[in-house]
Amino acid sequence: APVTVQHVTHQVAHTDEHGEHQHCEHVAAGLPNVATVFQEQKESVVAVRTEMASMNPSMSAMGPKRTPVGQGSGFVVDPEGYIITNYHVVQGASKIEVSFEEGRRLYEATLVGQDKATDLALLKIETDAPLRAVSFGQSDDLRVGDWVVAIGNPFGLEYTVTTGIVSAKSRRLGQGLYDNYLQTDASINPGNSGGPLFNLEGEVIGVNTAIIKDGQGIGFAIPVDMLSELLPQLRDHGYVVRGYIGANLQELTAQSIRQLGLSEEQEGILVAALQ
C-alpha cells in the first residue's frame, strides 16, 4: 500500500506552575504525501489533443488554412486502452490524439462512447502492451475537507500536479438534470478538463470538469460513483440509456413541507406534475 502521509515533528516544552522547564515531547503533524500519489499514478494520466473539423472551408481562400485545435486531459480506466475524458474536450473533433510521458508516446484515439448529459466521453487506443489503469475510490465516502490531488494538462503544461481539499459536495451548476459536482480548491484550469482527481490513497474520486470564470480556488469534478455507473454503457453501447417516467420532480424543501402539512422529519421528493 502506498505511503500517503509524511510525518514531521516539533518539540513542545512544558512548564510547571512555578514556571520551571519540564520535559519536551515530540508532536506529529500529518502532511499529504502528494509526491507519492503523483509518482505512482502519473503513468495512467494522458494529455488529450484534438483537431476540429473546419467550420468554414471557404476561409482557406483568404489565407493559410488553420485547423482549430483543443486540448484536455484524461486517464486510463482499462488496461486494454480505454481512456476517460470530458465530452466537451472531444466534441466535434475530427482527430483525437493522446500522449503519455510528456509526449514521448503518442497514439491516435477513437471515440467509442459519449454522454453529453454528464459531460463524459470514452476513448480507445491500440497499444502493444497493456496500459496501467487507475483504481476507483468511492466519492460518496468523501468528507468535506478531505485532501485531493489533481493531475492534468492545464494550458498544455503536461503532468501538472496540484493539491487541495474537497470544498463541498453535490454542487449544482445549472448544467442540467445530472448536476452533482464535487467542489475543490485544488487548482483547476483550462486543459485540466477530463483529468483525474485522486484521494491520498491514489484512487480516482472525480473527473475534473469545470471552473468558474475569473474564480480562484473553485473547481468542480464529476463524482467517480457516477462514472462507475455509466462506464459499462459507454464501453458496450457507446451511449447511455436512462429511464423515463414522465414526472416532474422537485426537492422536498422546508417550505413545501409546511405547505403540505407534513412532519418536519419527512424526507423524499415531490411529484409536481405528470406528463
Short mmCIF file of C-alpha atoms in Angstrom, two decimals:
data_model
loop_
_atom_site.label_atom_id
_atom_site.label_comp_id
_atom_site.label_asym_id
_atom_site.label_seq_id
_atom_site.Cartn_x
_atom_site.Cartn_y
_atom_site.Cartn_z
CA ALA A 1 0.00 0.00 0.00
CA PRO A 2 1.34 3.47 -0.81
CA VAL A 3 2.62 5.65 1.96
CA THR A 4 0.24 8.58 1.92
CA VAL A 5 1.31 10.67 4.89
CA GLN A 6 4.61 12.29 5.67
CA HIS A 7 5.18 12.93 9.36
CA VAL A 8 7.04 15.88 10.77
CA THR A 9 7.66 16.51 14.43
CA HIS A 10 8.38 19.50 16.56
CA GLN A 11 9.22 19.78 20.20
CA VAL A 12 6.77 21.15 22.74
CA ALA A 13 8.18 22.33 26.06
CA HIS A 14 6.12 22.20 29.24
CA THR A 15 6.50 24.30 32.36
CA ASP A 16 5.06 23.64 35.78
CA GLU A 17 3.09 26.08 37.92
CA HIS A 18 6.36 27.65 39.10
CA GLY A 19 7.47 28.41 35.54
CA GLU A 20 10.25 25.83 35.64
CA HIS A 21 11.13 23.94 32.47
CA GLN A 22 9.95 20.36 32.28
CA HIS A 23 10.41 17.59 29.68
CA CYS A 24 9.91 18.00 25.94
CA GLU A 25 7.76 15.71 23.80
CA HIS A 26 7.53 15.25 20.04
CA VAL A 27 4.19 16.06 18.42
CA ALA A 28 3.47 14.55 14.99
CA ALA A 29 1.67 16.55 12.31
CA GLY A 30 0.41 14.81 9.15
CA LEU A 31 1.07 16.31 5.72
CA PRO A 32 -0.30 14.90 2.44
CA ASN A 33 2.31 12.95 0.52
CA VAL A 34 1.43 14.33 -2.91
CA ALA A 35 4.75 13.22 -4.42
CA THR A 36 3.95 9.54 -3.81
CA VAL A 37 0.49 9.84 -5.35
CA PHE A 38 1.93 11.59 -8.41
CA GLN A 39 4.80 9.15 -8.95
CA GLU A 40 2.55 6.11 -8.67
CA GLN A 41 -0.36 7.41 -10.76
CA LYS A 42 1.19 9.60 -13.48
CA GLU A 43 1.56 6.66 -15.89
CA SER A 44 -2.24 6.40 -16.04
CA VAL A 45 -2.77 10.08 -16.92
CA VAL A 46 -2.75 11.35 -20.51
CA ALA A 47 -2.84 14.61 -22.38
CA VAL A 48 -5.63 14.82 -24.96
CA ARG A 49 -5.19 16.87 -28.14
CA THR A 50 -7.95 17.35 -30.70
CA GLU A 51 -8.28 18.74 -34.19
CA MET A 52 -11.67 20.16 -35.06
CA ALA A 53 -13.42 19.98 -38.40
CA SER A 54 -13.21 23.34 -40.20
CA MET A 55 -16.45 25.29 -39.80
CA ASN A 56 -15.92 27.44 -42.91
CA PRO A 57 -13.84 25.81 -45.69
CA SER A 58 -14.13 28.94 -47.85
CA MET A 59 -11.88 30.75 -45.39
CA SER A 60 -8.88 28.95 -46.90
CA ALA A 61 -9.12 31.19 -49.95
CA MET A 62 -8.37 34.17 -47.74
CA GLY A 63 -5.09 32.79 -46.48
CA PRO A 64 -3.41 29.70 -44.99
CA LYS A 65 -5.98 27.27 -43.62
CA ARG A 66 -5.69 26.77 -39.87
CA THR A 67 -7.20 23.76 -38.20
CA PRO A 68 -8.78 24.59 -34.83
CA VAL A 69 -7.16 22.56 -32.06
CA GLY A 70 -8.12 21.83 -28.49
CA GLN A 71 -6.54 20.16 -25.50
CA GLY A 72 -7.57 18.47 -22.32
CA SER A 73 -6.68 15.58 -20.06
CA GLY A 74 -7.76 12.01 -19.46
CA PHE A 75 -6.90 8.81 -17.63
CA VAL A 76 -6.75 5.08 -18.35
CA VAL A 77 -9.67 3.10 -16.92
CA ASP A 78 -8.91 -0.25 -18.56
CA PRO A 79 -5.53 -1.84 -19.44
CA GLU A 80 -6.90 -2.66 -22.92
CA GLY A 81 -6.64 1.03 -23.85
CA TYR A 82 -9.87 2.67 -22.67
CA ILE A 83 -9.47 6.27 -21.53
CA ILE A 84 -11.96 8.63 -19.90
CA THR A 85 -12.12 12.34 -20.66
CA ASN A 86 -14.80 15.05 -20.86
CA TYR A 87 -17.34 15.15 -23.67
CA HIS A 88 -16.67 18.85 -24.22
CA VAL A 89 -12.96 18.10 -24.79
CA VAL A 90 -13.64 15.89 -27.84
CA GLN A 91 -16.97 17.29 -29.03
CA GLY A 92 -16.83 17.88 -32.79
CA ALA A 93 -13.27 16.57 -33.11
CA SER A 94 -12.14 15.14 -36.45
CA LYS A 95 -8.95 13.75 -34.90
CA ILE A 96 -8.10 12.82 -31.31
CA GLU A 97 -4.60 12.10 -30.01
CA VAL A 98 -3.48 11.10 -26.54
CA SER A 99 0.06 11.22 -25.24
CA PHE A 100 1.86 9.66 -22.29
CA GLU A 101 5.15 10.58 -20.65
CA GLU A 102 5.19 14.21 -21.77
CA GLY A 103 4.62 13.40 -25.43
CA ARG A 104 7.11 10.55 -25.78
CA ARG A 105 4.29 8.07 -26.52
CA LEU A 106 1.61 9.37 -28.87
CA TYR A 107 -1.47 7.48 -30.04
CA GLU A 108 -4.45 8.27 -32.20
CA ALA A 109 -7.66 7.60 -30.30
CA THR A 110 -11.15 6.56 -31.33
CA LEU A 111 -14.24 7.95 -29.65
CA VAL A 112 -16.23 4.87 -28.59
CA GLY A 113 -18.72 6.37 -26.14
CA GLN A 114 -20.12 9.74 -25.13
CA ASP A 115 -22.73 11.21 -22.82
CA LYS A 116 -23.39 14.92 -23.21
CA ALA A 117 -25.72 14.99 -20.20
CA THR A 118 -22.87 14.19 -17.78
CA ASP A 119 -20.01 15.53 -19.94
CA LEU A 120 -18.23 12.17 -20.15
CA ALA A 121 -16.52 10.54 -23.12
CA LEU A 122 -14.72 7.22 -23.54
CA LEU A 123 -11.74 6.87 -25.89
CA LYS A 124 -9.92 3.77 -27.14
CA ILE A 125 -6.31 3.43 -28.27
CA GLU A 126 -4.43 0.40 -29.61
CA THR A 127 -1.19 -0.49 -27.83
CA ASP A 128 1.33 -3.34 -27.97
CA ALA A 129 1.19 -3.90 -24.23
CA PRO A 130 -1.45 -3.47 -21.52
CA LEU A 131 -1.67 0.00 -20.01
CA ARG A 132 -1.66 0.87 -16.35
CA ALA A 133 -5.21 1.72 -15.30
CA VAL A 134 -6.34 3.73 -12.31
CA SER A 135 -8.32 2.36 -9.39
CA PHE A 136 -11.65 3.89 -8.44
CA GLY A 137 -12.45 5.08 -4.95
CA GLN A 138 -15.92 5.98 -3.70
CA SER A 139 -16.93 9.60 -3.93
CA ASP A 140 -19.89 9.08 -1.60
CA ASP A 141 -17.43 8.31 1.19
CA LEU A 142 -15.60 11.63 0.79
CA ARG A 143 -15.84 14.21 3.52
CA VAL A 144 -15.66 17.93 3.04
CA GLY A 145 -12.09 18.79 3.99
CA ASP A 146 -10.51 15.57 2.67
CA TRP A 147 -7.26 16.05 0.74
CA VAL A 148 -7.33 15.56 -3.05
CA VAL A 149 -4.74 15.65 -5.84
CA ALA A 150 -5.33 16.73 -9.46
CA ILE A 151 -3.07 15.71 -12.34
CA GLY A 152 -3.57 17.10 -15.82
CA ASN A 153 -2.58 19.24 -18.76
CA PRO A 154 -3.51 22.87 -17.93
CA PHE A 155 -2.65 25.30 -20.74
CA GLY A 156 -0.68 22.50 -22.42
CA LEU A 157 1.65 22.06 -19.43
CA GLU A 158 1.63 18.28 -19.27
CA TYR A 159 1.80 16.38 -15.99
CA THR A 160 0.99 19.33 -13.80
CA VAL A 161 0.02 18.29 -10.28
CA THR A 162 -1.96 20.42 -7.84
CA THR A 163 -3.45 19.66 -4.47
CA GLY A 164 -6.22 20.90 -2.21
CA ILE A 165 -9.27 19.67 -0.37
CA VAL A 166 -12.87 18.77 -1.09
CA SER A 167 -14.55 22.13 -0.59
CA ALA A 168 -18.15 20.94 -0.99
CA LYS A 169 -20.23 18.06 -2.33
CA SER A 170 -23.36 17.85 -4.50
CA ARG A 171 -22.89 21.26 -6.10
CA ARG A 172 -25.45 22.29 -8.73
CA LEU A 173 -24.13 24.50 -11.53
CA GLY A 174 -27.24 24.77 -13.66
CA GLN A 175 -25.83 22.42 -16.28
CA GLY A 176 -28.78 20.01 -16.41
CA LEU A 177 -30.61 17.23 -14.63
CA TYR A 178 -27.45 15.44 -13.53
CA ASP A 179 -25.67 18.27 -11.74
CA ASN A 180 -23.86 16.70 -8.81
CA TYR A 181 -20.34 18.06 -8.65
CA LEU A 182 -17.54 17.83 -6.14
CA GLN A 183 -16.06 21.24 -5.45
CA THR A 184 -12.33 21.53 -4.78
CA ASP A 185 -9.76 24.24 -4.23
CA ALA A 186 -7.08 22.18 -5.99
CA SER A 187 -6.04 24.39 -8.90
CA ILE A 188 -8.11 23.51 -12.00
CA ASN A 189 -7.51 25.39 -15.25
CA PRO A 190 -8.36 25.07 -18.96
CA GLY A 191 -6.69 21.87 -20.12
CA ASN A 192 -7.37 20.03 -16.85
CA SER A 193 -10.78 19.00 -18.20
CA GLY A 194 -11.15 15.23 -18.23
CA GLY A 195 -8.24 14.60 -15.89
CA PRO A 196 -8.40 12.63 -12.65
CA LEU A 197 -8.92 13.87 -9.12
CA PHE A 198 -7.26 11.46 -6.68
CA ASN A 199 -7.56 10.84 -2.98
CA LEU A 200 -4.41 10.26 -0.94
CA GLU A 201 -4.71 6.50 -1.49
CA GLY A 202 -4.12 7.08 -5.20
CA GLU A 203 -7.73 6.27 -6.11
CA VAL A 204 -9.72 8.35 -8.59
CA ILE A 205 -12.65 10.02 -6.85
CA GLY A 206 -13.62 12.51 -9.57
CA VAL A 207 -13.21 13.73 -13.15
CA ASN A 208 -12.06 17.36 -13.29
CA THR A 209 -14.59 19.17 -15.43
CA ALA A 210 -15.44 22.81 -14.78
CA ILE A 211 -14.28 26.09 -13.32
CA ILE A 212 -15.94 29.38 -12.53
CA LYS A 213 -14.72 32.11 -14.85
CA ASP A 214 -12.38 34.52 -13.07
CA GLY A 215 -12.68 32.42 -9.90
CA GLN A 216 -9.69 31.21 -7.93
CA GLY A 217 -9.66 28.04 -5.88
CA ILE A 218 -13.06 26.97 -7.21
CA GLY A 219 -13.05 23.88 -9.42
CA PHE A 220 -15.56 21.11 -10.00
CA ALA A 221 -15.32 17.39 -10.68
CA ILE A 222 -17.80 14.70 -11.68
CA PRO A 223 -18.04 12.18 -8.80
CA VAL A 224 -16.45 8.84 -9.64
CA ASP A 225 -19.53 6.98 -8.43
CA MET A 226 -21.44 8.47 -11.37
CA LEU A 227 -18.67 7.45 -13.76
CA SER A 228 -18.69 3.89 -12.37
CA GLU A 229 -22.40 3.57 -13.13
CA LEU A 230 -22.12 4.89 -16.70
CA LEU A 231 -18.82 3.35 -17.82
CA PRO A 232 -20.23 -0.09 -18.80
CA GLN A 233 -22.83 1.53 -21.07
CA LEU A 234 -20.27 3.84 -22.66
CA ARG A 235 -17.99 0.90 -23.37
CA ASP A 236 -20.62 -1.61 -24.52
CA HIS A 237 -23.10 0.63 -26.34
CA GLY A 238 -21.40 3.97 -26.92
CA TYR A 239 -24.19 5.89 -25.23
CA VAL A 240 -26.24 5.96 -22.03
CA VAL A 241 -29.88 4.88 -21.76
CA ARG A 242 -31.89 6.31 -18.90
CA GLY A 243 -35.33 5.50 -17.57
CA TYR A 244 -38.17 7.97 -18.04
CA ILE A 245 -41.40 8.03 -16.01
CA GLY A 246 -42.93 11.29 -17.24
CA ALA A 247 -42.90 13.02 -13.88
CA ASN A 248 -41.67 16.48 -12.94
CA LEU A 249 -39.90 16.19 -9.60
CA GLN A 250 -38.97 18.83 -7.04
CA GLU A 251 -36.96 18.72 -3.87
CA LEU A 252 -38.96 18.47 -0.69
CA THR A 253 -37.99 21.75 0.95
CA ALA A 254 -38.86 23.11 4.38
CA GLN A 255 -41.35 25.47 2.76
CA SER A 256 -43.14 22.72 0.81
CA ILE A 257 -43.24 20.57 3.96
CA ARG A 258 -45.07 23.37 5.80
CA GLN A 259 -47.45 23.99 2.88
CA LEU A 260 -48.36 20.32 2.67
CA GLY A 261 -48.73 19.97 6.43
CA LEU A 262 -46.12 17.21 6.65
CA SER A 263 -43.91 16.28 9.55
CA GLU A 264 -40.64 18.21 9.77
CA GLU A 265 -38.81 14.86 9.71
CA GLN A 266 -40.40 13.94 6.38
CA GLU A 267 -37.93 13.04 3.61
CA GLY A 268 -38.32 12.39 -0.10
CA ILE A 269 -39.20 14.21 -3.30
CA LEU A 270 -42.31 15.99 -4.52
CA VAL A 271 -44.08 14.88 -7.70
CA ALA A 272 -45.08 18.28 -9.08
CA ALA A 273 -46.68 17.15 -12.34
CA LEU A 274 -47.24 14.12 -14.55
CA GLN A 275 -46.90 14.09 -18.29
#
